[in-house]
Every structure is written in structure tokens, then in C-alpha cells.
mmCIF file of C-alpha atoms and ligand atoms in Angstrom:
data_model
loop_
_atom_site.group_PDB
_atom_site.id
_atom_site.type_symbol
_atom_site.label_atom_id
_atom_site.label_comp_id
_atom_site.label_asym_id
_atom_site.label_seq_id
_atom_site.Cartn_x
_atom_site.Cartn_y
_atom_site.Cartn_z
ATOM 1 C CA UNK J 1298 105.603 93.223 109.809
ATOM 2 C CA UNK J 1299 105.136 89.527 109.059
ATOM 3 C CA UNK J 1300 107.801 87.507 107.232
ATOM 4 C CA UNK J 1301 105.484 87.159 104.233
ATOM 5 C CA UNK J 1302 104.789 90.915 104.156
ATOM 6 C CA UNK J 1303 108.538 91.495 104.157
ATOM 7 C CA UNK J 1304 108.875 89.218 101.100
ATOM 8 C CA UNK J 1305 106.001 91.010 99.330
ATOM 9 C CA UNK J 1306 107.682 94.323 100.069
ATOM 10 C CA UNK J 1307 110.970 93.120 98.565
ATOM 11 C CA UNK J 1308 109.112 92.178 95.360
ATOM 12 C CA UNK J 1309 108.517 95.896 94.782
ATOM 13 C CA UNK J 1310 112.272 96.536 94.575
ATOM 14 C CA UNK J 1311 112.840 93.528 92.319
ATOM 15 C CA UNK J 1312 110.012 94.602 90.002
ATOM 16 C CA UNK J 1313 111.510 98.088 89.735
ATOM 17 C CA UNK J 1314 114.845 96.564 88.673
ATOM 18 C CA UNK J 1315 113.062 94.455 86.021
ATOM 19 C CA UNK J 1316 111.698 97.658 84.480
ATOM 20 C CA UNK J 1317 115.238 99.115 84.438
ATOM 21 C CA UNK J 1318 116.559 95.954 82.788
ATOM 22 C CA UNK J 1319 114.026 96.027 79.967
ATOM 23 C CA UNK J 1320 114.655 99.736 79.434
ATOM 24 C CA UNK J 1321 118.446 99.245 79.280
ATOM 25 C CA UNK J 1322 117.880 96.511 76.664
ATOM 26 C CA UNK J 1323 115.597 98.765 74.662
ATOM 27 C CA UNK J 1324 118.224 101.534 74.735
ATOM 28 C CA UNK J 1325 120.858 99.049 73.568
ATOM 29 C CA UNK J 1326 118.561 97.985 70.736
ATOM 30 C CA UNK J 1327 117.958 101.587 69.665
ATOM 31 C CA UNK J 1328 121.456 103.031 70.065
ATOM 32 C CA UNK J 1329 123.629 99.927 69.515
ATOM 33 C CA UNK J 1330 125.653 101.044 72.521
ATOM 34 C CA UNK J 1331 125.878 99.277 75.821
ATOM 35 C CA UNK J 1332 127.137 100.285 79.255
ATOM 36 C CA UNK J 1333 128.758 97.077 80.537
ATOM 37 C CA UNK J 1334 129.133 98.483 84.060
ATOM 38 C CA UNK J 1335 125.392 99.087 84.317
ATOM 39 C CA UNK J 1336 124.640 95.522 83.247
ATOM 40 C CA UNK J 1337 127.162 94.307 85.827
ATOM 41 C CA UNK J 1338 125.271 96.323 88.449
ATOM 42 C CA UNK J 1339 121.968 94.741 87.385
ATOM 43 C CA UNK J 1340 123.476 91.261 87.628
ATOM 44 C CA UNK J 1341 124.940 92.108 91.004
ATOM 45 C CA UNK J 1342 121.523 93.339 92.269
ATOM 46 C CA UNK J 1343 119.848 90.175 90.983
ATOM 47 C CA UNK J 1344 122.435 87.923 92.605
ATOM 48 C CA UNK J 1345 122.901 89.722 95.905
ATOM 49 C CA UNK J 1346 119.404 91.052 96.541
ATOM 50 C CA UNK J 1347 116.784 89.218 94.430
ATOM 51 C CA UNK J 1348 118.468 85.842 94.664
ATOM 52 C CA UNK J 1349 120.671 85.623 97.720
ATOM 53 C CA UNK J 1350 118.832 87.997 100.045
ATOM 54 C CA UNK J 1351 115.224 87.433 98.890
ATOM 55 C CA UNK J 1352 115.051 83.923 97.382
ATOM 56 C CA UNK J 1353 117.178 82.617 100.225
ATOM 57 C CA UNK J 1354 114.583 83.761 102.763
ATOM 58 C CA UNK J 1355 111.787 82.243 100.648
ATOM 59 C CA UNK J 1356 113.561 78.940 100.141
ATOM 60 C CA UNK J 1357 114.944 78.377 103.624
ATOM 61 C CA UNK J 1358 112.326 79.948 105.884
ATOM 62 C CA UNK J 1359 109.048 79.588 103.947
ATOM 63 C CA UNK J 1360 109.169 77.076 101.091
ATOM 64 C CA UNK J 1361 110.861 74.346 103.129
ATOM 65 C CA UNK J 1362 108.027 74.531 105.643
ATOM 66 C CA UNK J 1363 105.383 74.443 102.904
ATOM 67 C CA UNK J 1364 106.985 71.292 101.473
ATOM 68 C CA UNK J 1365 107.104 69.756 104.930
ATOM 69 C CA UNK J 1366 103.629 70.654 106.170
ATOM 70 C CA UNK J 1367 101.344 71.155 103.163
ATOM 71 C CA UNK J 1368 101.240 67.631 101.684
ATOM 72 C CA UNK J 1369 101.422 66.787 97.980
ATOM 73 C CA UNK J 1370 100.084 70.178 96.878
ATOM 74 C CA UNK J 1371 102.721 71.997 98.910
ATOM 75 C CA UNK J 1372 105.459 69.764 97.559
ATOM 76 C CA UNK J 1373 104.307 70.151 93.941
ATOM 77 C CA UNK J 1374 103.838 73.900 93.791
ATOM 78 C CA UNK J 1375 107.159 74.531 95.494
ATOM 79 C CA UNK J 1376 109.521 71.920 94.062
ATOM 80 C CA UNK J 1377 108.066 71.763 90.532
ATOM 81 C CA UNK J 1378 107.103 75.423 90.379
ATOM 82 C CA UNK J 1379 108.780 78.051 92.473
ATOM 83 C CA UNK J 1380 112.186 76.405 92.943
ATOM 84 C CA UNK J 1381 112.431 75.520 89.252
ATOM 85 C CA UNK J 1382 111.769 79.173 88.426
ATOM 86 C CA UNK J 1383 114.436 80.382 90.877
ATOM 87 C CA UNK J 1384 116.892 78.069 89.079
ATOM 88 C CA UNK J 1385 115.808 79.207 85.629
ATOM 89 C CA UNK J 1386 116.464 82.784 86.729
ATOM 90 C CA UNK J 1387 120.003 81.836 87.817
ATOM 91 C CA UNK J 1388 120.567 80.316 84.365
ATOM 92 C CA UNK J 1389 119.453 83.459 82.596
ATOM 93 C CA UNK J 1390 121.903 85.499 84.687
ATOM 94 C CA UNK J 1391 124.773 83.106 83.923
ATOM 95 C CA UNK J 1392 123.979 83.290 80.205
ATOM 96 C CA UNK J 1393 123.658 87.064 80.360
ATOM 97 C CA UNK J 1394 127.062 87.384 81.999
ATOM 98 C CA UNK J 1395 128.603 85.118 79.365
ATOM 99 C CA UNK J 1396 126.962 87.070 76.530
ATOM 100 C CA UNK J 1397 128.301 90.351 77.953
ATOM 101 C CA UNK J 1398 131.822 88.904 77.985
ATOM 102 C CA UNK J 1399 131.533 87.728 74.395
ATOM 103 C CA UNK J 1400 130.153 91.087 73.287
ATOM 104 C CA UNK J 1401 132.977 92.877 75.089
ATOM 105 C CA UNK J 1402 135.475 90.780 73.125
ATOM 106 C CA UNK J 1403 133.979 91.920 69.843
ATOM 107 C CA UNK J 1404 131.310 89.315 69.125
ATOM 108 C CA UNK J 1405 128.485 91.589 68.013
ATOM 109 C CA UNK J 1406 126.028 88.734 67.648
ATOM 110 C CA UNK J 1407 126.236 88.207 71.416
ATOM 111 C CA UNK J 1408 124.083 91.340 71.639
ATOM 112 C CA UNK J 1409 121.156 89.082 70.773
ATOM 113 C CA UNK J 1410 121.889 86.888 73.788
ATOM 114 C CA UNK J 1411 122.244 89.899 76.070
ATOM 115 C CA UNK J 1412 118.757 91.093 75.171
ATOM 116 C CA UNK J 1413 117.234 87.605 75.064
ATOM 117 C CA UNK J 1414 118.499 86.613 78.509
ATOM 118 C CA UNK J 1415 117.828 89.918 80.255
ATOM 119 C CA UNK J 1416 114.297 90.212 78.859
ATOM 120 C CA UNK J 1417 113.542 86.534 79.543
ATOM 121 C CA UNK J 1418 114.695 87.011 83.123
ATOM 122 C CA UNK J 1419 112.506 90.078 83.536
ATOM 123 C CA UNK J 1420 109.435 88.268 82.169
ATOM 124 C CA UNK J 1421 110.099 85.139 84.233
ATOM 125 C CA UNK J 1422 110.488 87.089 87.470
ATOM 126 C CA UNK J 1423 107.518 89.335 86.789
ATOM 127 C CA UNK J 1424 105.262 86.288 86.421
ATOM 128 C CA UNK J 1425 106.944 84.505 89.328
ATOM 129 C CA UNK J 1426 106.382 87.457 91.675
ATOM 130 C CA UNK J 1427 102.767 87.796 90.527
ATOM 131 C CA UNK J 1428 102.197 84.123 91.362
ATOM 132 C CA UNK J 1429 103.805 84.461 94.804
ATOM 133 C CA UNK J 1430 101.909 87.640 95.702
ATOM 134 C CA UNK J 1431 98.526 86.344 94.529
ATOM 135 C CA UNK J 1432 98.584 82.579 94.979
ATOM 136 C CA UNK J 1433 101.535 80.998 96.787
ATOM 137 C CA UNK J 1434 101.801 83.331 99.784
ATOM 138 C CA UNK J 1435 98.002 83.273 100.306
ATOM 139 C CA UNK J 1436 98.114 79.474 100.224
ATOM 140 C CA UNK J 1437 100.847 79.570 102.902
ATOM 141 C CA UNK J 1438 98.975 82.068 105.106
ATOM 142 C CA UNK J 1439 95.746 80.086 104.802
ATOM 143 C CA UNK J 1440 97.208 76.635 105.291
ATOM 144 C CA UNK J 1441 100.216 76.786 107.617
ATOM 145 C CA UNK J 1442 99.517 76.575 111.340
ATOM 146 C CA UNK J 1443 99.798 79.769 113.370
ATOM 147 C CA UNK J 1444 102.891 78.593 115.296
ATOM 148 C CA UNK J 1445 104.722 77.785 112.047
ATOM 149 C CA UNK J 1446 103.849 81.187 110.612
ATOM 150 C CA UNK J 1447 105.259 82.730 113.788
ATOM 151 C CA UNK J 1448 108.556 80.870 113.297
ATOM 152 C CA UNK J 1449 108.688 82.152 109.706
ATOM 153 C CA UNK J 1450 108.139 85.736 110.926
ATOM 154 C CA UNK J 1451 110.872 85.401 113.513
ATOM 155 C CA UNK J 1452 113.400 83.830 111.116
ATOM 156 C CA UNK J 1453 112.746 86.341 108.324
ATOM 157 C CA UNK J 1454 112.923 89.385 110.593
ATOM 158 C CA UNK J 1455 116.066 88.196 112.375
ATOM 159 C CA UNK J 1456 117.767 87.555 109.028
ATOM 160 C CA UNK J 1457 116.708 90.991 107.861
ATOM 161 C CA UNK J 1458 118.122 92.722 110.887
ATOM 162 C CA UNK J 1459 121.487 91.038 110.396
ATOM 163 C CA UNK J 1460 121.605 91.998 106.715
ATOM 164 C CA UNK J 1461 120.424 95.594 106.567
ATOM 165 C CA UNK J 1462 123.606 96.667 104.769
ATOM 166 C CA UNK J 1463 122.899 94.298 101.831
ATOM 167 C CA UNK J 1464 119.418 95.735 101.577
ATOM 168 C CA UNK J 1465 120.579 99.376 101.731
ATOM 169 C CA UNK J 1466 123.428 98.840 99.297
ATOM 170 C CA UNK J 1467 121.182 97.229 96.690
ATOM 171 C CA UNK J 1468 118.405 99.778 97.019
ATOM 172 C CA UNK J 1469 121.151 102.342 96.337
ATOM 173 C CA UNK J 1470 122.122 100.529 93.120
ATOM 174 C CA UNK J 1471 118.455 100.393 92.086
ATOM 175 C CA UNK J 1472 117.883 104.108 92.731
ATOM 176 C CA UNK J 1473 120.942 105.148 90.744
ATOM 177 C CA UNK J 1474 120.050 102.954 87.743
ATOM 178 C CA UNK J 1475 116.460 104.199 87.857
ATOM 179 C CA UNK J 1476 117.770 107.768 87.774
ATOM 180 C CA UNK J 1477 119.749 106.960 84.647
ATOM 181 C CA UNK J 1478 117.292 104.780 82.683
ATOM 182 C CA UNK J 1479 113.821 105.744 83.881
ATOM 183 C CA UNK J 1480 113.680 109.225 85.445
ATOM 184 C CA UNK J 1481 115.718 111.068 82.865
HETATM 185 FE FE1 FE2 N 2898 110.425 83.237 94.585
HETATM 186 FE FE1 FE2 N 2899 109.751 86.244 95.717
#
């Protein structure tokens, strides 16, 4: 498997979690009840898998090389596009965590911020992943030299091998939340 195929494969897990997130928000909207532990699990998946495990590979192994080797276009699409979106996602998660705390302490209005931040994150990431799968990764495959693509493959696969437990653990979280919110 190439490094880029590995990243595309990880998008499938992230997308599944985005569906769970929207559904948990919809349930909250309908029933006015919220399971804080489940939202903590979603945040933990986003931070440990989508951000640390997945975005880290993109940023360090792929995007850095696109900025270095693909001229102005490479620099622009990565630094003003993809990296900005990774940061925006981190902001939404910080705000979501804060809103959950406020809601837990009795501030009912914070429910608005829980839904707003979780749904905004889901929409942002859905569009971000669509752009990577259909534009950015094709641009990289088409434009980076073969030897650079080989380095990316090697770095991504080595990282993956060293971090299988993170992957397994987070897929476990995803499966259990899907059981609860989607397959019931
Ligand atoms: Fe990304
Ligand atoms: Fe990605």
C-alpha cells in the first residue's frame, strides 16, 4: 500500500466518526439529553486518530514535501488551504470541549455551542477529506518525483507499523459509538 493510499483509507474511519457526531447532536437536539462520556470519546478519537495519527502523517511526511518541491502552487494549497483547515478543526474541538464543560456545570445555553462546534467540525472535515481525496493527493501523485513518493511511502508505513495500537484502539471507539448511534 502506498503512503497516500494509507491516508485515503484512514479518511474512511474519520468520515464514519463524522456521521456519528452529527447523529449524536441530532439526538441531543431531539431528546435534550446528552451523554458527556460519548462526546469525550469523539473528541479523543478526533485528537488521537484524526489529528495526531492522521494529520501528523499528512503534515510531516506529505505536505512538507509538497511545499518544498511543488513551487508556489504547492505552497499555496498547503499553507493557505489544508493546514489552515487542520487548525480550524483543532479550534472547533477546543470550543466543543469548553461548551461541554459549561453545559455540565448547568449552563443550558452551552448546548448551542456543543451542536454548533461539533456540526461545524463534521462539515469542515467532510469537505477537507473530499478535497484531499479528489484534488490534493492526485496533485501530489502527479507532480512529486518518484523517489520522493517512495520516501513518503516508507515514512508513512514505518510510522504506521510503530503505532498500530493507536489505530486499533480508535477503531474500537468508532465501532462502539457506531453501534450505539447508528446501528441501533
Ligand atoms: Fe488533512
Ligand atoms: Fe486527511
